[in-house]
Amino acid sequence: MDNIVIFGAPGSGKGTYSAALVKEFGYNRISTGDVLRAEIKAGTKLGKIVKGYIDQGQLIPDEHMIDILAGVYDSMLDGPGVIFDGFPRTIVQAKALKDMLQERGEKITITINLNVSEDVLMERLLRRAKIEGRADDNEETIKKRFKVYYNQTYPLIEWFKNEGVLSEFTFKGDTNLIIKEIIEKVASL
Ligand code: AMP
């Protein structure tokens, strides 16, 4: 089974490229952001805990995330593979992912790192705010999320490199071109 991590800053297109891989290869996708937003919408206990963090652009504590992840992953074991969109976001989460996969005889197949310049990221997120109305897509919270990304998540690139699973893709103005490159890369695994 393929276990693909889609990695990048807020607004780097993780959702878009995940959707393209789901369409092409029939993978299941775990978007931790979507899972959390669904919990908030349903008014669950977890939803109440995580809302404040999301609205502030902060990460949800690792222990909550790791529990959520294993539960969702186990419901997807029948499929051809899983895309992790928005997880891991810290070194602790990355190690937990590695352990969780190992316990099931699996491993990270590849990490797709999306490199996009910061001005393009900001422009996309402000545009998305108008379309989707996400509470955390306003300029102030976006700036906080960038900071959180560079402090807590970006250092993971080195971790993925050491694991030998990192593959880099740089956005040069054409989303379809990157989709093609990513699909070719995944098809060659
Ligand atoms: P996303 O939809 O991936 O941009 O996630 C939106 C928000 O959900 C983030 O800003 C965090 O507050 C929270 N979140 C999503 N995934 C994680 C994660 N793996 N660890 C901690 N917080 C997360």
PDB file of C-alpha atoms and ligand atoms in Angstrom:
ATOM      1  CA  MET A   1       0.000   0.000   0.000  1.00  0.00           C
ATOM      2  CA  ASP A   2       1.247   3.506  -0.808  1.00  0.00           C
ATOM      3  CA  ASN A   3       1.550   5.991   2.065  1.00  0.00           C
ATOM      4  CA  ILE A   4       2.059   9.454   0.615  1.00  0.00           C
ATOM      5  CA  VAL A   5       2.671  12.597   2.643  1.00  0.00           C
ATOM      6  CA  ILE A   6       1.745  15.889   0.981  1.00  0.00           C
ATOM      7  CA  PHE A   7       3.797  18.592   2.634  1.00  0.00           C
ATOM      8  CA  GLY A   8       3.949  22.371   2.314  1.00  0.00           C
ATOM      9  CA  ALA A   9       3.084  25.755   3.814  1.00  0.00           C
ATOM     10  CA  PRO A  10      -0.526  26.922   4.231  1.00  0.00           C
ATOM     11  CA  GLY A  11      -1.851  27.671   0.735  1.00  0.00           C
ATOM     12  CA  SER A  12       0.774  25.556  -1.045  1.00  0.00           C
ATOM     13  CA  GLY A  13      -1.959  23.482  -2.711  1.00  0.00           C
ATOM     14  CA  LYS A  14      -1.897  20.313  -0.596  1.00  0.00           C
ATOM     15  CA  GLY A  15      -5.662  19.877  -1.078  1.00  0.00           C
ATOM     16  CA  THR A  16      -5.510  20.411  -4.850  1.00  0.00           C
ATOM     17  CA  TYR A  17      -2.654  17.976  -5.440  1.00  0.00           C
ATOM     18  CA  SER A  18      -4.134  15.395  -3.061  1.00  0.00           C
ATOM     19  CA  ALA A  19      -7.405  15.539  -5.012  1.00  0.00           C
ATOM     20  CA  ALA A  20      -5.498  14.947  -8.269  1.00  0.00           C
ATOM     21  CA  LEU A  21      -3.775  11.875  -6.775  1.00  0.00           C
ATOM     22  CA  VAL A  22      -7.073  10.537  -5.417  1.00  0.00           C
ATOM     23  CA  LYS A  23      -8.597  10.877  -8.894  1.00  0.00           C
ATOM     24  CA  GLU A  24      -5.641   9.294 -10.690  1.00  0.00           C
ATOM     25  CA  PHE A  25      -4.813   6.406  -8.338  1.00  0.00           C
ATOM     26  CA  GLY A  26      -7.970   5.897  -6.235  1.00  0.00           C
ATOM     27  CA  TYR A  27      -6.173   6.652  -2.978  1.00  0.00           C
ATOM     28  CA  ASN A  28      -7.948   7.535   0.238  1.00  0.00           C
ATOM     29  CA  ARG A  29      -7.078  10.908   1.731  1.00  0.00           C
ATOM     30  CA  ILE A  30      -6.713  11.964   5.334  1.00  0.00           C
ATOM     31  CA  SER A  31      -6.902  15.726   5.669  1.00  0.00           C
ATOM     32  CA  THR A  32      -6.438  16.428   9.363  1.00  0.00           C
ATOM     33  CA  GLY A  33      -7.718  20.000   8.834  1.00  0.00           C
ATOM     34  CA  ASP A  34     -10.971  18.648   7.306  1.00  0.00           C
ATOM     35  CA  VAL A  35     -11.339  16.094  10.125  1.00  0.00           C
ATOM     36  CA  LEU A  36     -10.965  18.864  12.709  1.00  0.00           C
ATOM     37  CA  ARG A  37     -13.371  21.213  10.930  1.00  0.00           C
ATOM     38  CA  ALA A  38     -15.956  18.379  10.782  1.00  0.00           C
ATOM     39  CA  GLU A  39     -15.556  17.828  14.542  1.00  0.00           C
ATOM     40  CA  ILE A  40     -16.164  21.539  15.164  1.00  0.00           C
ATOM     41  CA  LYS A  41     -19.228  21.541  12.912  1.00  0.00           C
ATOM     42  CA  ALA A  42     -20.657  18.489  14.683  1.00  0.00           C
ATOM     43  CA  GLY A  43     -20.095  20.196  18.053  1.00  0.00           C
ATOM     44  CA  THR A  44     -18.196  17.229  19.552  1.00  0.00           C
ATOM     45  CA  LYS A  45     -16.021  17.388  22.664  1.00  0.00           C
ATOM     46  CA  LEU A  46     -12.914  17.263  20.489  1.00  0.00           C
ATOM     47  CA  GLY A  47     -14.376  19.966  18.252  1.00  0.00           C
ATOM     48  CA  LYS A  48     -14.742  22.260  21.248  1.00  0.00           C
ATOM     49  CA  ILE A  49     -11.126  21.642  22.283  1.00  0.00           C
ATOM     50  CA  VAL A  50      -9.638  22.297  18.847  1.00  0.00           C
ATOM     51  CA  LYS A  51     -11.671  25.338  17.762  1.00  0.00           C
ATOM     52  CA  GLY A  52      -9.631  27.859  19.750  1.00  0.00           C
ATOM     53  CA  TYR A  53      -6.354  26.560  18.351  1.00  0.00           C
ATOM     54  CA  ILE A  54      -7.541  26.675  14.738  1.00  0.00           C
ATOM     55  CA  ASP A  55      -9.022  30.173  15.066  1.00  0.00           C
ATOM     56  CA  GLN A  56      -5.700  31.366  16.519  1.00  0.00           C
ATOM     57  CA  GLY A  57      -3.654  29.727  13.742  1.00  0.00           C
ATOM     58  CA  GLN A  58      -1.973  27.437  16.304  1.00  0.00           C
ATOM     59  CA  LEU A  59      -1.379  23.699  16.041  1.00  0.00           C
ATOM     60  CA  ILE A  60      -3.579  21.289  17.976  1.00  0.00           C
ATOM     61  CA  PRO A  61      -1.521  19.423  20.644  1.00  0.00           C
ATOM     62  CA  ASP A  62       0.165  16.325  19.227  1.00  0.00           C
ATOM     63  CA  GLU A  63      -1.581  13.771  21.460  1.00  0.00           C
ATOM     64  CA  HIS A  64      -5.023  14.659  20.047  1.00  0.00           C
ATOM     65  CA  MET A  65      -3.759  14.524  16.479  1.00  0.00           C
ATOM     66  CA  ILE A  66      -2.071  11.159  16.824  1.00  0.00           C
ATOM     67  CA  ASP A  67      -5.235   9.509  18.227  1.00  0.00           C
ATOM     68  CA  ILE A  68      -7.365  10.939  15.417  1.00  0.00           C
ATOM     69  CA  LEU A  69      -4.926   9.796  12.761  1.00  0.00           C
ATOM     70  CA  ALA A  70      -4.720   6.121  13.728  1.00  0.00           C
ATOM     71  CA  GLY A  71      -8.521   5.815  13.850  1.00  0.00           C
ATOM     72  CA  VAL A  72      -8.995   7.275  10.372  1.00  0.00           C
ATOM     73  CA  TYR A  73      -6.063   5.339   8.868  1.00  0.00           C
ATOM     74  CA  ASP A  74      -7.420   1.990  10.051  1.00  0.00           C
ATOM     75  CA  SER A  75     -10.664   2.624   8.181  1.00  0.00           C
ATOM     76  CA  MET A  76      -8.661   2.903   4.927  1.00  0.00           C
ATOM     77  CA  LEU A  77      -6.546  -0.240   4.973  1.00  0.00           C
ATOM     78  CA  ASP A  78      -8.517  -1.909   2.145  1.00  0.00           C
ATOM     79  CA  GLY A  79      -7.617   0.720  -0.476  1.00  0.00           C
ATOM     80  CA  PRO A  80      -4.563   1.131  -2.761  1.00  0.00           C
ATOM     81  CA  GLY A  81      -3.042   3.798  -0.544  1.00  0.00           C
ATOM     82  CA  VAL A  82      -3.471   6.786   1.713  1.00  0.00           C
ATOM     83  CA  ILE A  83      -2.532  10.423   1.253  1.00  0.00           C
ATOM     84  CA  PHE A  84      -1.659  12.305   4.418  1.00  0.00           C
ATOM     85  CA  ASP A  85      -2.656  15.922   3.825  1.00  0.00           C
ATOM     86  CA  GLY A  86      -1.684  18.219   6.694  1.00  0.00           C
ATOM     87  CA  PHE A  87      -0.059  15.527   8.834  1.00  0.00           C
ATOM     88  CA  PRO A  88       2.627  15.358  10.177  1.00  0.00           C
ATOM     89  CA  ARG A  89       3.195  18.986  11.170  1.00  0.00           C
ATOM     90  CA  THR A  90       5.752  18.414  13.951  1.00  0.00           C
ATOM     91  CA  ILE A  91       8.695  16.082  14.492  1.00  0.00           C
ATOM     92  CA  VAL A  92       6.714  14.325  17.260  1.00  0.00           C
ATOM     93  CA  GLN A  93       3.884  13.659  14.797  1.00  0.00           C
ATOM     94  CA  ALA A  94       6.327  12.431  12.141  1.00  0.00           C
ATOM     95  CA  LYS A  95       7.828   9.912  14.548  1.00  0.00           C
ATOM     96  CA  ALA A  96       4.327   8.847  15.645  1.00  0.00           C
ATOM     97  CA  LEU A  97       3.352   8.357  11.994  1.00  0.00           C
ATOM     98  CA  LYS A  98       6.430   6.252  11.381  1.00  0.00           C
ATOM     99  CA  ASP A  99       5.646   4.081  14.433  1.00  0.00           C
ATOM    100  CA  MET A 100       1.971   3.750  13.548  1.00  0.00           C
ATOM    101  CA  LEU A 101       2.839   2.612  10.022  1.00  0.00           C
ATOM    102  CA  GLN A 102       5.530   0.249  11.276  1.00  0.00           C
ATOM    103  CA  GLU A 103       3.057  -1.417  13.662  1.00  0.00           C
ATOM    104  CA  ARG A 104       0.932  -2.200  10.583  1.00  0.00           C
ATOM    105  CA  GLY A 105       3.840  -3.388   8.428  1.00  0.00           C
ATOM    106  CA  GLU A 106       3.766  -0.149   6.409  1.00  0.00           C
ATOM    107  CA  LYS A 107       6.062   2.829   5.811  1.00  0.00           C
ATOM    108  CA  ILE A 108       6.045   6.305   4.253  1.00  0.00           C
ATOM    109  CA  THR A 109       6.450   5.700   0.512  1.00  0.00           C
ATOM    110  CA  ILE A 110       7.193   9.303  -0.445  1.00  0.00           C
ATOM    111  CA  THR A 111       6.853  12.860   0.866  1.00  0.00           C
ATOM    112  CA  ILE A 112       5.867  15.386  -1.756  1.00  0.00           C
ATOM    113  CA  ASN A 113       7.204  18.780  -0.693  1.00  0.00           C
ATOM    114  CA  LEU A 114       5.460  21.710  -2.381  1.00  0.00           C
ATOM    115  CA  ASN A 115       7.679  24.788  -2.672  1.00  0.00           C
ATOM    116  CA  VAL A 116       5.682  27.977  -3.309  1.00  0.00           C
ATOM    117  CA  SER A 117       6.855  31.568  -2.763  1.00  0.00           C
ATOM    118  CA  GLU A 118       5.316  33.420   0.184  1.00  0.00           C
ATOM    119  CA  ASP A 119       3.609  36.160  -1.882  1.00  0.00           C
ATOM    120  CA  VAL A 120       1.809  33.517  -3.982  1.00  0.00           C
ATOM    121  CA  LEU A 121       0.778  31.719  -0.761  1.00  0.00           C
ATOM    122  CA  MET A 122      -0.700  34.877   0.786  1.00  0.00           C
ATOM    123  CA  GLU A 123      -2.565  35.811  -2.403  1.00  0.00           C
ATOM    124  CA  ARG A 124      -4.091  32.310  -2.656  1.00  0.00           C
ATOM    125  CA  LEU A 125      -5.152  32.207   0.984  1.00  0.00           C
ATOM    126  CA  LEU A 126      -6.834  35.614   0.826  1.00  0.00           C
ATOM    127  CA  ARG A 127      -8.647  34.495  -2.344  1.00  0.00           C
ATOM    128  CA  ARG A 128      -9.724  31.245  -0.618  1.00  0.00           C
ATOM    129  CA  ALA A 129     -11.025  33.303   2.325  1.00  0.00           C
ATOM    130  CA  LYS A 130     -13.499  35.006   0.003  1.00  0.00           C
ATOM    131  CA  ILE A 131     -14.641  31.731  -1.594  1.00  0.00           C
ATOM    132  CA  GLU A 132     -14.731  29.291   1.341  1.00  0.00           C
ATOM    133  CA  GLY A 133     -15.109  31.695   4.267  1.00  0.00           C
ATOM    134  CA  ARG A 134     -12.667  29.772   6.490  1.00  0.00           C
ATOM    135  CA  ALA A 135     -12.351  31.496   9.871  1.00  0.00           C
ATOM    136  CA  ASP A 136      -8.545  31.101   9.843  1.00  0.00           C
ATOM    137  CA  ASP A 137      -8.047  32.607   6.354  1.00  0.00           C
ATOM    138  CA  ASN A 138      -7.694  36.256   7.385  1.00  0.00           C
ATOM    139  CA  GLU A 139      -4.449  38.189   7.012  1.00  0.00           C
ATOM    140  CA  GLU A 140      -3.569  38.251  10.714  1.00  0.00           C
ATOM    141  CA  THR A 141      -4.172  34.517  11.274  1.00  0.00           C
ATOM    142  CA  ILE A 142      -2.478  33.618   8.001  1.00  0.00           C
ATOM    143  CA  LYS A 143       0.693  35.415   9.196  1.00  0.00           C
ATOM    144  CA  LYS A 144       0.541  33.425  12.448  1.00  0.00           C
ATOM    145  CA  ARG A 145       0.095  30.171  10.508  1.00  0.00           C
ATOM    146  CA  PHE A 146       3.163  30.979   8.379  1.00  0.00           C
ATOM    147  CA  LYS A 147       5.175  31.563  11.559  1.00  0.00           C
ATOM    148  CA  VAL A 148       3.943  28.290  13.056  1.00  0.00           C
ATOM    149  CA  TYR A 149       4.792  26.545   9.778  1.00  0.00           C
ATOM    150  CA  TYR A 150       8.373  27.872   9.648  1.00  0.00           C
ATOM    151  CA  ASN A 151       9.023  27.250  13.367  1.00  0.00           C
ATOM    152  CA  GLN A 152       7.378  23.864  13.890  1.00  0.00           C
ATOM    153  CA  THR A 153       6.711  22.210  10.530  1.00  0.00           C
ATOM    154  CA  TYR A 154       9.455  23.330   8.119  1.00  0.00           C
ATOM    155  CA  PRO A 155      12.193  21.565  10.164  1.00  0.00           C
ATOM    156  CA  LEU A 156      10.516  18.293   9.174  1.00  0.00           C
ATOM    157  CA  ILE A 157      12.020  18.611   5.695  1.00  0.00           C
ATOM    158  CA  GLU A 158      15.380  17.586   7.142  1.00  0.00           C
ATOM    159  CA  TRP A 159      13.701  14.655   8.947  1.00  0.00           C
ATOM    160  CA  PHE A 160      12.072  13.422   5.708  1.00  0.00           C
ATOM    161  CA  LYS A 161      15.410  13.816   3.918  1.00  0.00           C
ATOM    162  CA  ASN A 162      17.119  11.650   6.524  1.00  0.00           C
ATOM    163  CA  GLU A 163      14.368   9.050   6.121  1.00  0.00           C
ATOM    164  CA  GLY A 164      15.143   9.032   2.369  1.00  0.00           C
ATOM    165  CA  VAL A 165      11.554   9.832   1.335  1.00  0.00           C
ATOM    166  CA  LEU A 166      11.682  13.505   0.299  1.00  0.00           C
ATOM    167  CA  SER A 167      10.724  14.581  -3.227  1.00  0.00           C
ATOM    168  CA  GLU A 168      10.629  18.324  -4.036  1.00  0.00           C
ATOM    169  CA  PHE A 169       8.289  20.152  -6.429  1.00  0.00           C
ATOM    170  CA  THR A 170       8.532  23.891  -7.057  1.00  0.00           C
ATOM    171  CA  PHE A 171       5.527  25.900  -8.238  1.00  0.00           C
ATOM    172  CA  LYS A 172       6.428  28.022 -11.283  1.00  0.00           C
ATOM    173  CA  GLY A 173       3.052  29.515 -12.096  1.00  0.00           C
ATOM    174  CA  ASP A 174       1.247  26.493 -13.557  1.00  0.00           C
ATOM    175  CA  THR A 175      -0.727  24.168 -11.289  1.00  0.00           C
ATOM    176  CA  ASN A 176      -1.470  21.633 -14.061  1.00  0.00           C
ATOM    177  CA  LEU A 177       2.214  21.235 -14.766  1.00  0.00           C
ATOM    178  CA  ILE A 178       2.972  20.288 -11.156  1.00  0.00           C
ATOM    179  CA  ILE A 179      -0.018  17.917 -11.109  1.00  0.00           C
ATOM    180  CA  LYS A 180       1.495  16.173 -14.151  1.00  0.00           C
ATOM    181  CA  GLU A 181       4.966  16.019 -12.545  1.00  0.00           C
ATOM    182  CA  ILE A 182       3.585  14.643  -9.271  1.00  0.00           C
ATOM    183  CA  ILE A 183       1.456  11.998 -11.010  1.00  0.00           C
ATOM    184  CA  GLU A 184       4.477  10.887 -13.069  1.00  0.00           C
ATOM    185  CA  LYS A 185       6.597  10.639  -9.928  1.00  0.00           C
ATOM    186  CA  VAL A 186       3.987   8.620  -8.016  1.00  0.00           C
ATOM    187  CA  ALA A 187       3.374   6.340 -11.029  1.00  0.00           C
ATOM    188  CA  SER A 188       7.110   5.556 -11.092  1.00  0.00           C
ATOM    189  CA  LEU A 189       7.232   4.401  -7.432  1.00  0.00           C
TER     190      LEU A 189
HETATM  191  P1  AMP B   1      -5.269  22.799   7.243  1.00  0.00           P
HETATM  192  O1  AMP B   1      -6.662  22.626   6.736  1.00  0.00           O
HETATM  193  O2  AMP B   1      -4.402  21.609   6.987  1.00  0.00           O
HETATM  194  O3  AMP B   1      -4.650  24.099   6.783  1.00  0.00           O
HETATM  195  O4  AMP B   1      -5.373  22.917   8.837  1.00  0.00           O
HETATM  196  C1  AMP B   1      -6.091  23.963   9.469  1.00  0.00           C
HETATM  197  C2  AMP B   1      -5.735  24.039  10.941  1.00  0.00           C
HETATM  198  O5  AMP B   1      -6.048  22.797  11.589  1.00  0.00           O
HETATM  199  C3  AMP B   1      -4.260  24.277  11.255  1.00  0.00           C
HETATM  200  O6  AMP B   1      -3.916  25.656  11.203  1.00  0.00           O
HETATM  201  C4  AMP B   1      -4.164  23.715  12.671  1.00  0.00           C
HETATM  202  O7  AMP B   1      -4.727  24.590  13.614  1.00  0.00           O
HETATM  203  C5  AMP B   1      -5.071  22.488  12.574  1.00  0.00           C
HETATM  204  N1  AMP B   1      -4.327  21.279  12.153  1.00  0.00           N
HETATM  205  C6  AMP B   1      -4.506  20.569  10.992  1.00  0.00           C
HETATM  206  N2  AMP B   1      -3.660  19.523  10.932  1.00  0.00           N
HETATM  207  C7  AMP B   1      -2.937  19.558  12.074  1.00  0.00           C
HETATM  208  C8  AMP B   1      -1.880  18.766  12.604  1.00  0.00           C
HETATM  209  N3  AMP B   1      -1.382  17.714  11.918  1.00  0.00           N
HETATM  210  N4  AMP B   1      -1.364  19.096  13.821  1.00  0.00           N
HETATM  211  C9  AMP B   1      -1.849  20.144  14.528  1.00  0.00           C
HETATM  212  N5  AMP B   1      -2.821  20.955  14.072  1.00  0.00           N
HETATM  213  C10 AMP B   1      -3.375  20.673  12.867  1.00  0.00           C
END
